[in-house]
Tab-separated table of C-alpha atoms and ligand atoms in Angstrom:
chain	number	residue	atom	x	y	z
A	279	VAL	CA	23.298	-8.376	4.308
A	280	PHE	CA	24.378	-9.739	1.002
A	281	TYR	CA	25.436	-7.986	-2.466
A	282	ALA	CA	23.801	-9.491	-5.627
A	283	PRO	CA	26.047	-7.545	-8.265
A	284	GLU	CA	24.257	-8.800	-11.159
A	285	PHE	CA	20.825	-6.069	-9.400
A	286	ASN	CA	24.102	-4.203	-8.170
A	287	LEU	CA	22.229	-3.874	-5.332
A	288	TRP	CA	22.693	-4.323	-1.547
A	289	SER	CA	20.337	-6.447	0.489
A	290	VAL	CA	19.107	-6.786	4.242
A	291	SER	CA	17.350	-9.507	5.539
A	292	ARG	CA	17.949	-9.500	9.406
A	293	TYR	CA	14.583	-7.564	11.969
A	294	ASP	CA	16.854	-6.356	13.317
A	295	ASP	CA	19.506	-4.769	10.686
A	296	ILE	CA	16.438	-3.457	8.719
A	297	LEU	CA	15.561	-1.499	11.734
A	298	ALA	CA	19.151	-0.025	12.149
A	299	VAL	CA	18.955	0.814	8.741
A	300	LEU	CA	15.145	2.060	9.105
A	301	ARG	CA	16.372	4.544	12.308
A	302	ASP	CA	20.009	5.447	11.381
A	303	GLU	CA	18.674	8.757	8.712
A	304	THR	CA	23.060	9.481	9.118
A	305	ASN	CA	23.838	7.100	6.400
A	306	PHE	CA	20.439	5.716	4.731
A	307	SER	CA	19.045	7.765	2.166
A	308	ALA	CA	15.648	7.253	1.678
A	309	SER	CA	15.449	10.037	-1.941
A	310	GLY	CA	17.597	8.588	-5.324
A	311	ALA	CA	16.247	5.060	-4.416
A	312	LEU	CA	14.073	5.290	-6.990
A	313	ALA	CA	14.899	6.600	-10.671
A	314	VAL	CA	11.204	8.804	-12.335
A	315	PRO	CA	11.259	9.035	-15.618
A	316	ASP	CA	10.953	12.018	-17.246
A	317	PRO	CA	7.295	12.667	-18.668
A	318	PRO	CA	7.549	11.953	-22.656
A	319	ASP	CA	8.371	15.096	-25.434
A	320	GLU	CA	4.360	15.024	-26.456
A	321	VAL	CA	2.769	15.575	-23.346
A	322	ARG	CA	5.241	18.014	-21.758
A	323	ASP	CA	2.305	20.817	-22.349
A	324	ARG	CA	0.186	18.796	-19.649
A	325	ILE	CA	2.494	17.455	-17.350
A	326	ASP	CA	6.376	18.486	-16.539
A	327	THR	CA	7.353	15.959	-13.996
A	328	PHE	CA	5.378	13.144	-12.606
A	329	PRO	CA	4.325	13.649	-9.191
A	330	TRP	CA	5.616	10.581	-7.810
A	331	LYS	CA	9.283	12.181	-8.631
A	332	ARG	CA	8.290	14.068	-5.208
A	333	SER	CA	6.889	11.419	-3.004
A	334	THR	CA	6.570	11.301	0.083
A	335	VAL	CA	8.767	7.894	1.256
A	336	THR	CA	11.576	9.530	-1.149
A	337	LEU	CA	11.690	12.539	0.312
A	338	ASP	CA	14.883	12.345	3.322
A	339	PRO	CA	14.172	15.183	6.229
A	340	PRO	CA	13.931	18.455	6.625
A	341	GLU	CA	11.886	18.214	2.752
A	342	HIS	CA	10.183	15.510	4.352
A	343	ARG	CA	8.091	16.915	7.157
A	344	PRO	CA	6.530	19.279	5.614
A	345	ALA	CA	5.467	16.808	2.755
A	346	ARG	CA	4.088	14.100	5.329
A	347	LYS	CA	2.165	16.899	8.125
A	348	LEU	CA	0.118	17.901	4.655
A	349	ILE	CA	-0.321	13.903	3.930
A	350	GLN	CA	-1.188	12.769	7.170
A	351	ALA	CA	-3.332	16.019	7.903
A	352	PRO	CA	-6.971	13.729	6.742
A	353	PHE	CA	-5.906	10.539	8.869
A	354	THR	CA	-7.617	11.535	12.107
A	355	PRO	CA	-9.387	8.445	13.874
A	356	SER	CA	-12.977	10.309	13.615
A	357	SER	CA	-12.321	10.684	10.021
A	358	LEU	CA	-11.574	6.691	9.503
A	359	ALA	CA	-14.251	6.403	11.641
A	360	SER	CA	-16.786	7.872	9.627
A	361	ARG	CA	-15.497	6.076	7.011
A	362	GLU	CA	-15.860	2.565	8.566
A	363	ALA	CA	-19.832	2.403	7.595
A	364	GLY	CA	-19.270	3.186	3.695
A	365	ILE	CA	-16.258	-0.021	3.913
A	366	ARG	CA	-18.436	-2.088	5.009
A	367	ALA	CA	-21.830	-1.789	2.963
A	368	ASN	CA	-19.184	-2.026	-0.522
A	369	ALA	CA	-18.217	-5.032	1.590
A	370	LEU	CA	-20.930	-6.238	1.641
A	371	ARG	CA	-22.225	-5.437	-1.906
A	372	LEU	CA	-18.941	-7.045	-3.179
A	373	ILE	CA	-19.015	-10.205	-1.170
A	374	ALA	CA	-22.466	-11.107	-2.742
A	375	PRO	CA	-21.575	-13.059	-5.373
A	376	LEU	CA	-19.925	-15.493	-2.726
A	377	ARG	CA	-22.475	-15.503	-0.468
A	378	ASN	CA	-25.213	-16.179	-2.682
A	379	GLU	CA	-23.702	-18.076	-5.842
A	380	GLY	CA	-20.747	-19.563	-3.983
A	381	ARG	CA	-18.209	-18.734	-5.738
A	382	ILE	CA	-15.752	-15.330	-6.060
A	383	GLU	CA	-12.740	-14.341	-8.149
A	384	PHE	CA	-11.443	-12.803	-5.222
A	385	VAL	CA	-8.873	-10.749	-6.449
A	386	ARG	CA	-10.941	-8.957	-9.335
A	387	GLU	CA	-14.337	-9.015	-8.150
A	388	TYR	CA	-13.209	-7.858	-3.942
A	389	ALA	CA	-10.500	-6.638	-3.344
A	390	PHE	CA	-9.435	-4.413	-5.702
A	391	PRO	CA	-12.929	-2.619	-6.540
A	392	LEU	CA	-12.527	-1.937	-2.491
A	393	SER	CA	-9.758	-0.491	-2.506
A	394	LEU	CA	-10.881	1.405	-5.215
A	395	ALA	CA	-13.815	2.854	-3.739
A	396	VAL	CA	-11.738	3.394	0.099
A	397	ILE	CA	-9.274	5.599	-1.995
A	398	GLY	CA	-11.444	6.748	-4.202
A	399	ASP	CA	-14.315	8.336	-1.679
A	400	VAL	CA	-10.713	9.500	0.202
A	401	ILE	CA	-9.841	11.519	-2.002
A	402	GLY	CA	-12.854	12.385	-3.393
A	403	VAL	CA	-13.423	10.936	-6.377
A	404	GLU	CA	-17.456	10.636	-8.082
A	405	GLU	CA	-18.091	6.967	-8.655
A	406	SER	CA	-18.407	7.305	-12.025
A	407	LYS	CA	-14.547	8.688	-12.717
A	408	ARG	CA	-12.649	6.117	-10.061
A	409	GLU	CA	-11.397	4.208	-13.380
A	410	LEU	CA	-9.242	7.331	-14.399
A	411	LEU	CA	-8.109	6.564	-10.966
A	412	LEU	CA	-7.353	3.032	-11.612
A	413	ALA	CA	-6.041	3.292	-14.918
A	414	ALA	CA	-3.609	6.127	-13.382
A	415	ALA	CA	-2.766	3.494	-10.632
A	416	GLU	CA	-2.273	0.945	-13.375
A	417	ASN	CA	0.357	3.326	-15.761
A	418	VAL	CA	2.427	4.562	-12.559
A	419	PHE	CA	3.776	1.704	-12.593
A	420	LYS	CA	4.072	0.689	-16.707
A	421	ALA	CA	5.746	4.346	-16.810
A	422	GLN	CA	8.489	3.356	-13.978
A	423	ASN	CA	8.938	0.226	-16.307
A	424	SER	CA	9.536	2.020	-19.842
A	425	GLY	CA	11.475	4.721	-17.871
A	426	ILE	CA	13.810	1.312	-16.997
A	427	THR	CA	13.725	-0.228	-20.290
A	428	GLY	CA	13.946	3.005	-22.567
A	429	ASP	CA	10.321	1.774	-24.863
A	430	ARG	CA	9.731	5.620	-24.972
A	431	GLN	CA	6.214	4.567	-27.235
A	432	ALA	CA	4.920	2.530	-23.617
A	433	LEU	CA	6.024	5.470	-21.833
A	434	LEU	CA	3.656	7.463	-23.923
A	435	GLU	CA	1.426	5.101	-23.650
A	436	ALA	CA	1.452	5.133	-19.731
A	437	SER	CA	1.397	9.085	-19.205
A	438	GLU	CA	-2.150	9.595	-21.186
A	439	PRO	CA	-4.002	7.877	-18.483
A	440	ILE	CA	-2.006	9.827	-15.924
A	441	CYS	CA	-2.147	12.942	-17.884
A	442	ASP	CA	-6.078	12.613	-17.544
A	443	ALA	CA	-6.298	11.854	-13.544
A	444	LEU	CA	-3.998	14.057	-12.995
A	445	GLU	CA	-6.356	16.790	-14.752
A	446	TYR	CA	-9.435	15.488	-12.966
A	447	ILE	CA	-7.539	15.817	-9.920
A	448	ASP	CA	-6.479	19.445	-10.869
A	449	ALA	CA	-9.752	20.342	-11.243
A	450	LEU	CA	-10.967	18.731	-8.413
A	451	ILE	CA	-8.725	20.407	-5.584
A	452	GLU	CA	-10.066	23.936	-7.232
A	453	ASP	CA	-13.673	23.115	-6.705
A	454	ARG	CA	-12.785	21.532	-2.981
A	455	ARG	CA	-10.688	25.104	-2.240
A	456	ARG	CA	-13.941	26.286	-3.573
A	457	GLU	CA	-16.309	24.668	-1.089
A	458	ALA	CA	-15.422	21.711	1.349
A	459	GLN	CA	-16.371	18.312	0.918
A	460	ASP	CA	-16.121	15.039	3.526
A	461	ASP	CA	-12.821	13.981	1.758
A	462	TYR	CA	-9.359	14.310	2.587
A	463	THR	CA	-8.949	16.333	-0.595
A	464	SER	CA	-10.635	19.144	1.347
A	465	VAL	CA	-8.667	19.002	4.472
A	466	MET	CA	-5.546	19.425	2.757
A	467	VAL	CA	-6.143	22.561	0.770
A	468	ARG	CA	-7.222	24.321	4.054
A	469	ARG	CA	-4.410	22.822	6.049
A	470	GLN	CA	-1.821	25.604	7.002
A	471	LEU	CA	2.092	25.186	5.978
A	472	ASP	CA	4.187	26.180	8.622
A	473	ASP	CA	5.068	29.677	7.190
A	474	GLY	CA	1.245	30.319	7.432
A	475	SER	CA	0.681	29.890	3.520
A	476	TYR	CA	-1.652	27.248	2.283
A	477	PRO	CA	-0.155	24.507	-0.137
A	478	ASP	CA	-0.307	24.817	-4.026
A	479	THR	CA	-2.115	22.536	-6.313
A	480	GLU	CA	0.752	21.143	-7.666
A	481	GLU	CA	1.765	20.128	-3.630
A	482	VAL	CA	-1.906	18.962	-3.044
A	483	HIS	CA	-1.905	16.712	-6.233
A	484	THR	CA	1.288	14.890	-5.623
A	485	ARG	CA	0.033	14.416	-1.998
A	486	LEU	CA	-3.204	12.752	-3.363
A	487	PHE	CA	-1.698	10.916	-6.067
A	488	ASP	CA	0.999	9.134	-2.619
A	489	LEU	CA	-2.288	8.250	-1.359
A	490	LEU	CA	-3.712	6.510	-5.135
A	491	VAL	CA	0.322	4.959	-5.339
A	492	ALA	CA	1.005	3.745	-2.057
A	493	GLY	CA	-2.441	2.172	-1.036
A	494	PHE	CA	-4.458	1.490	-3.951
A	495	GLU	CA	-2.919	-1.910	-4.747
A	496	THR	CA	-0.765	-2.284	-1.566
A	497	SER	CA	-4.335	-2.962	0.188
A	498	ALA	CA	-5.854	-4.757	-2.230
A	499	GLN	CA	-3.104	-7.287	-1.904
A	500	MET	CA	-2.653	-7.086	1.037
A	501	MET	CA	-7.316	-8.111	1.440
A	502	SER	CA	-5.784	-11.574	-1.121
A	503	HIS	CA	-2.486	-12.527	0.603
A	504	GLY	CA	-4.036	-12.414	4.440
A	505	VAL	CA	-7.778	-13.592	3.082
A	506	ALA	CA	-5.644	-16.737	0.673
A	507	ALA	CA	-3.736	-16.905	4.377
A	508	LEU	CA	-6.384	-17.530	6.908
A	509	LEU	CA	-8.508	-19.441	4.634
A	510	GLY	CA	-6.119	-21.540	4.222
A	511	HIS	CA	-5.039	-22.157	7.572
A	512	ARG	CA	-8.333	-24.170	8.873
A	513	ASP	CA	-7.496	-24.540	12.429
A	514	GLN	CA	-7.154	-20.623	12.410
A	515	TRP	CA	-10.695	-19.666	11.118
A	516	GLU	CA	-12.308	-22.074	12.959
A	517	ALA	CA	-10.489	-20.501	16.206
A	518	LEU	CA	-11.489	-16.847	14.928
A	519	ARG	CA	-14.577	-18.180	14.147
A	520	ALA	CA	-15.642	-19.435	17.915
A	521	ASP	CA	-13.488	-16.543	19.223
A	522	ARG	CA	-14.035	-12.774	17.546
A	523	SER	CA	-11.814	-11.031	20.329
A	524	LEU	CA	-8.428	-12.828	18.021
A	525	LEU	CA	-9.593	-10.740	15.041
A	526	ASP	CA	-7.082	-7.794	15.861
A	527	ALA	CA	-4.114	-10.423	16.769
A	528	ALA	CA	-5.206	-12.126	13.013
A	529	VAL	CA	-4.975	-9.382	10.893
A	530	GLU	CA	-1.261	-8.376	12.239
A	531	GLU	CA	-0.763	-11.970	11.963
A	532	MET	CA	-2.453	-11.415	8.511
A	533	LEU	CA	0.379	-8.655	7.654
A	534	ARG	CA	3.078	-9.962	9.508
A	535	TYR	CA	2.578	-13.886	8.191
A	536	ARG	CA	2.427	-12.415	4.436
A	537	GLY	CA	3.192	-9.115	4.266
A	538	GLN	CA	3.343	-8.610	0.646
A	539	VAL	CA	5.677	-5.095	0.520
A	540	LYS	CA	8.499	-7.169	0.253
A	541	ARG	CA	10.883	-4.400	0.221
A	542	ALA	CA	11.559	-0.373	1.105
A	543	PHE	CA	14.454	0.849	-0.734
A	544	ARG	CA	17.255	2.703	0.616
A	545	THR	CA	20.117	4.164	-0.957
A	546	THR	CA	23.613	4.621	0.972
A	547	ARG	CA	25.022	8.324	1.736
A	548	ASN	CA	27.958	6.822	3.491
A	549	ASP	CA	30.585	3.351	3.779
A	550	VAL	CA	28.177	1.864	7.023
A	551	VAL	CA	28.435	-0.925	8.635
A	552	VAL	CA	25.172	-3.371	8.792
A	553	GLY	CA	25.285	-6.975	11.113
A	554	GLU	CA	28.662	-7.312	10.452
A	555	THR	CA	29.040	-5.734	6.190
A	556	THR	CA	30.334	-2.578	5.589
A	557	ILE	CA	28.222	-1.675	2.924
A	558	PRO	CA	29.959	1.628	0.623
A	559	ALA	CA	28.935	4.860	-0.220
A	560	GLY	CA	26.449	5.331	-3.367
A	561	SER	CA	24.426	1.656	-3.022
A	562	LEU	CA	21.030	0.946	-3.409
A	563	VAL	CA	19.628	-0.966	-0.674
A	564	ALA	CA	16.519	-3.236	0.051
A	565	LEU	CA	14.997	-4.322	3.072
A	566	LEU	CA	13.400	-6.890	2.705
A	567	LEU	CA	10.749	-6.053	4.849
A	568	ALA	CA	8.398	-9.474	4.508
A	569	SER	CA	12.052	-11.594	5.281
A	570	GLY	CA	12.068	-9.558	8.532
A	571	ASN	CA	9.078	-10.639	9.728
A	572	ARG	CA	10.105	-14.131	9.451
A	573	ASP	CA	13.234	-14.059	11.296
A	574	ASN	CA	13.583	-16.701	13.938
A	575	ALA	CA	15.310	-14.428	15.987
A	576	ALA	CA	12.645	-12.166	16.133
A	577	PHE	CA	9.344	-14.056	16.162
A	578	GLU	CA	9.274	-17.615	17.521
A	579	GLU	CA	8.319	-20.168	14.522
A	580	PRO	CA	7.748	-17.251	11.977
A	581	ASP	CA	6.480	-19.922	9.572
A	582	THR	CA	3.542	-21.092	11.289
A	583	PHE	CA	0.494	-18.854	11.511
A	584	ASP	CA	-1.098	-18.430	14.481
A	585	ILE	CA	-3.729	-15.499	15.429
A	586	THR	CA	-2.460	-16.190	19.221
A	587	ARG	CA	0.628	-15.129	18.858
A	588	ARG	CA	1.683	-12.133	21.515
A	589	ARG	CA	4.575	-10.604	19.591
A	590	GLN	CA	3.291	-8.489	17.573
A	591	ASP	CA	5.706	-5.576	15.982
A	592	HIS	CA	6.072	-6.317	12.364
A	593	LEU	CA	7.540	-4.580	9.471
A	594	SER	CA	4.912	-4.601	6.845
A	595	PHE	CA	3.962	-0.732	7.364
A	596	GLY	CA	7.961	-0.146	7.938
A	597	ARG	CA	8.907	1.902	11.252
A	598	TRP	CA	9.729	5.859	12.360
A	599	THR	CA	9.931	8.508	9.712
A	600	HIS	CA	8.213	6.618	6.517
A	601	PHE	CA	6.257	4.645	8.679
A	602	CYS	CA	2.977	4.350	6.312
A	603	VAL	CA	0.416	6.672	6.254
A	604	GLY	CA	-2.334	4.504	5.877
A	605	ALA	CA	-1.998	2.074	8.212
A	606	SER	CA	-5.025	2.214	9.899
A	607	LEU	CA	-7.388	2.785	6.580
A	608	ALA	CA	-5.692	-0.736	5.719
A	609	ARG	CA	-5.920	-2.366	9.038
A	610	MET	CA	-9.698	-1.620	8.540
A	611	GLU	CA	-9.861	-2.780	5.322
A	612	VAL	CA	-8.465	-6.139	5.911
A	613	ARG	CA	-10.646	-5.930	9.479
A	614	ILE	CA	-13.735	-5.601	7.877
A	615	THR	CA	-12.871	-7.457	5.090
A	616	VAL	CA	-12.412	-11.130	7.519
A	617	GLU	CA	-15.666	-9.448	9.819
A	618	THR	CA	-17.655	-9.531	6.489
A	619	LEU	CA	-16.675	-13.378	5.449
A	620	LEU	CA	-17.291	-13.899	9.209
A	621	ASP	CA	-20.697	-12.641	9.122
A	622	GLN	CA	-21.625	-13.924	5.282
A	623	CYS	CA	-19.693	-17.261	4.593
A	624	PRO	CA	-18.833	-18.743	7.307
A	625	ASP	CA	-18.001	-22.385	5.750
A	626	ALA	CA	-15.753	-20.131	2.748
A	627	ARG	CA	-12.376	-22.140	1.699
A	628	VAL	CA	-9.940	-21.492	-0.919
A	629	VAL	CA	-10.593	-23.565	-3.981
A	630	GLU	CA	-7.425	-26.121	-4.190
A	631	GLY	CA	-5.102	-24.519	-6.385
A	632	SER	CA	-6.986	-21.553	-7.258
A	633	GLU	CA	-4.124	-18.730	-6.190
A	634	ARG	CA	-2.124	-17.029	-8.704
A	635	VAL	CA	1.256	-15.324	-8.446
A	636	GLY	CA	1.184	-11.907	-10.040
A	637	ALA	CA	3.625	-10.073	-12.067
A	638	ALA	CA	7.271	-10.619	-10.974
A	639	ASP	CA	8.213	-6.660	-9.151
A	640	LEU	CA	10.873	-5.892	-6.404
A	641	ARG	CA	8.319	-4.557	-4.359
A	642	LEU	CA	4.939	-5.880	-4.101
A	643	ASP	CA	4.407	-9.362	-3.995
A	644	SER	CA	0.736	-10.148	-6.111
A	645	ILE	CA	-1.716	-12.347	-6.355
A	646	SER	CA	-3.727	-11.935	-9.460
A	647	ARG	CA	-6.419	-14.815	-8.423
A	648	LEU	CA	-7.651	-16.488	-5.674
A	649	GLU	CA	-11.050	-18.436	-5.604
A	650	LEU	CA	-13.415	-18.306	-2.784
A	651	GLU	CA	-16.125	-20.485	-2.458
A	652	CYS	CA	-19.198	-21.446	-0.282
A	653	ASP	CA	-22.031	-23.522	0.330
A	654	PRO	CA	-24.419	-21.045	-0.115
A	655	ALA	CA	-27.001	-22.635	2.019
A	656	ALA	CA	-24.681	-22.276	4.778
A	657	ALA	CA	-24.442	-18.772	3.820
B	794	HEM	C1	-1.190	-3.614	3.549
B	794	HEM	C2	-1.392	-1.960	2.840
B	794	HEM	C3	-0.339	-1.070	2.921
B	794	HEM	C4	1.338	-1.449	3.219
B	794	HEM	C5	1.391	-3.488	3.513
B	794	HEM	C6	1.760	-0.382	3.605
B	794	HEM	C7	3.508	-0.338	3.013
B	794	HEM	C8	3.953	0.761	3.701
B	794	HEM	C9	5.615	0.888	3.576
B	794	HEM	C10	6.563	-0.417	4.278
B	794	HEM	C11	5.888	1.841	3.584
B	794	HEM	C12	7.326	2.515	4.376
B	794	HEM	C13	8.260	2.517	2.734
B	794	HEM	C14	9.507	3.415	3.538
B	794	HEM	O1	9.692	3.577	4.889
B	794	HEM	O2	10.147	2.831	2.326
B	794	HEM	C15	4.552	2.914	3.682
B	794	HEM	C16	4.161	4.231	3.138
B	794	HEM	C17	3.647	5.005	2.804
B	794	HEM	N1	2.359	4.369	2.871
B	794	HEM	FE1	1.552	2.520	2.999
B	794	HEM	N2	1.274	0.385	2.697
B	794	HEM	C18	-0.449	0.152	3.027
B	794	HEM	C19	-1.439	0.534	2.653
B	794	HEM	C20	-1.505	2.335	2.402
B	794	HEM	C21	-2.881	2.415	1.854
B	794	HEM	C22	-3.963	2.820	1.783
B	794	HEM	C23	-2.037	4.058	2.340
B	794	HEM	C24	-3.128	5.637	2.163
B	794	HEM	C25	-4.126	5.680	1.844
B	794	HEM	C26	-0.314	4.431	2.629
B	794	HEM	C27	-0.177	5.328	2.195
B	794	HEM	C28	1.342	5.388	2.268
B	794	HEM	C29	2.524	6.973	2.352
B	794	HEM	C30	1.621	8.117	1.888
B	794	HEM	C31	3.595	6.071	3.116
B	794	HEM	C32	4.580	6.982	2.730
B	794	HEM	C33	4.877	7.257	3.949
B	794	HEM	C34	6.503	8.668	3.807
B	794	HEM	O3	7.247	8.386	3.544
B	794	HEM	O4	6.600	9.850	4.983
B	794	HEM	N3	0.084	2.641	2.391
B	794	HEM	N4	3.643	1.538	3.492
């Protein structure tokens, strides 16, 4: 547990200490950790507040409970199972350049398009409109950053695509109220709240935006980091090729070893002792999830990538109240990606030195480039 004065930020790095904070909702709050700017005046006739201001991940109980129930409602095992064939078909289509020509830039040509297709399908956005989602997702981070730097012009520019996506999503919600389709929006608009009413359009678009903001880039990055780890450890890749029963354990090890959501944030309500250190009331606290995943008090030889590892309770999806709603979906995307590589390009490898680190970000460890190659004849 340490304090960095230059960021006015406390950090918790040990596995057990992180769990203790996640469990302790008396002393730690999930709200207040993310200051969301207000939309600029120029777009106020289109949008009052940015939808992620009330994102599930920043709500504390009791407000968190109804939001969580609503967002979780569509994530049933059968709805996930029904999406598997579609994800597989997309994975097969996107991996084709590697199989046919022996080369692919995995991050932009595979991981992001696959993740966008999954989120688009879940929300119910037709293919020709998915660019709207992509632009909105990219601009959420720009809006957040310009809120911090006070750059008004950048905030305005980021707001336009967010408004475009929101207006489209609002129309989609109205459409699904009239007629249900096989998507999560249709489930949410029909989900009765505890008081017997149905969620209004703003509540539903807030939850749909949660899915986009929390689920799009995270999954794309997880596939990229995970594949880099797996293909980069040749003995582990060969072990998996020889024994596919290791697949689920391999996915968990990919999540642990390169868990790319580096930090979750909380604020303290009171002075509170973590480990042996007192963190004062009103502090911002970063939980270093990726660090906890490499804690040698929790995992034996934590810096070894080992797909036969028994202990798999990593921190990459958080825990308890705010445990990742999309964990099963994300796991499925990673698993299908690995299976597709095993089937289509069993000799796939990372082009040496091709991995590039993305822009620095407090939350997400991103890769901007990862080239894979294979022998098309072997494929
Ligand atoms: C491998 C990819 C993913 C990773 C590593 C990841 C990680 C996380 C983590 C660490 C949290 C907890 C944050 C906290 O406690 O402050 C979280 C929450 C959340 N995740 Fe994910 N996530 C991933 C994919 C997804 C997907 C695909 C979706 C949805 C389609 C999603 C939706 C959410 C939502 C809505 C929450 C907030 C839950 C709540 O506050 O109750 N995530 N995720």
